[in-house]
């Protein structure tokens, strides 16, 4: 299994949503092979990125992230 790690934060307005959107598209394009890729988002702003905030932020992206 391969892993794609994305570092970012929920208040990021441009780069992070673009990266997460691209990861979502990648998972979609992989179809049945998507289970061979694990995508992980790691916050660089743990003070502000609470679990609740990250859950809300990630609703816009593929649930497998």
GROMACS .gro file of C-alpha atoms in nm:
model
   65
    1UNK     CA    1   0.000   0.000   0.000
    2UNK     CA    2   0.120   0.351  -0.081
    3UNK     CA    3   0.063   0.663   0.127
    4UNK     CA    4   0.014   1.022   0.016
    5UNK     CA    5   0.069   1.265   0.304
    6UNK     CA    6  -0.063   1.620   0.276
    7UNK     CA    7   0.038   1.886   0.527
    8UNK     CA    8  -0.189   2.189   0.568
    9UNK     CA    9  -0.443   2.366   0.786
   10UNK     CA   10  -0.814   2.435   0.772
   11UNK     CA   11  -0.778   2.815   0.746
   12UNK     CA   12  -0.571   2.774   0.429
   13UNK     CA   13  -0.767   2.934   0.146
   14UNK     CA   14  -0.586   2.828  -0.171
   15UNK     CA   15  -0.312   2.565  -0.163
   16UNK     CA   16  -0.464   2.319   0.086
   17UNK     CA   17  -0.807   2.296  -0.079
   18UNK     CA   18  -0.638   2.255  -0.416
   19UNK     CA   19  -0.418   1.972  -0.288
   20UNK     CA   20  -0.708   1.798  -0.114
   21UNK     CA   21  -0.923   1.840  -0.425
   22UNK     CA   22  -0.650   1.685  -0.639
   23UNK     CA   23  -0.618   1.396  -0.393
   24UNK     CA   24  -0.995   1.346  -0.407
   25UNK     CA   25  -0.984   1.338  -0.788
   26UNK     CA   26  -0.695   1.093  -0.778
   27UNK     CA   27  -0.887   0.855  -0.551
   28UNK     CA   28  -1.186   0.880  -0.783
   29UNK     CA   29  -0.977   0.809  -1.093
   30UNK     CA   30  -0.812   0.510  -0.928
   31UNK     CA   31  -1.152   0.344  -0.897
   32UNK     CA   32  -1.116  -0.010  -0.763
   33UNK     CA   33  -0.744   0.047  -0.710
   34UNK     CA   34  -0.799   0.337  -0.466
   35UNK     CA   35  -0.773   0.097  -0.174
   36UNK     CA   36  -0.401   0.067  -0.255
   37UNK     CA   37  -0.349   0.434  -0.167
   38UNK     CA   38  -0.397   0.586   0.176
   39UNK     CA   39  -0.426   0.965   0.180
   40UNK     CA   40  -0.352   1.136   0.511
   41UNK     CA   41  -0.396   1.503   0.599
   42UNK     CA   42  -0.174   1.632   0.881
   43UNK     CA   43  -0.240   1.977   1.022
   44UNK     CA   44   0.042   2.223   1.076
   45UNK     CA   45  -0.189   2.432   1.297
   46UNK     CA   46  -0.295   2.199   1.581
   47UNK     CA   47  -0.380   2.495   1.806
   48UNK     CA   48  -0.669   2.600   1.582
   49UNK     CA   49  -0.748   2.279   1.394
   50UNK     CA   50  -0.967   2.098   1.642
   51UNK     CA   51  -1.112   1.759   1.557
   52UNK     CA   52  -1.452   1.922   1.501
   53UNK     CA   53  -1.306   2.189   1.272
   54UNK     CA   54  -1.115   1.934   1.065
   55UNK     CA   55  -1.423   1.712   1.032
   56UNK     CA   56  -1.622   2.008   0.900
   57UNK     CA   57  -1.339   2.115   0.667
   58UNK     CA   58  -1.300   1.767   0.519
   59UNK     CA   59  -1.669   1.735   0.427
   60UNK     CA   60  -1.582   1.902   0.096
   61UNK     CA   61  -1.335   1.629   0.003
   62UNK     CA   62  -1.328   1.253  -0.048
   63UNK     CA   63  -1.419   1.074   0.276
   64UNK     CA   64  -1.119   0.844   0.236
   65UNK     CA   65  -0.885   1.133   0.319
   0.00000   0.00000   0.00000
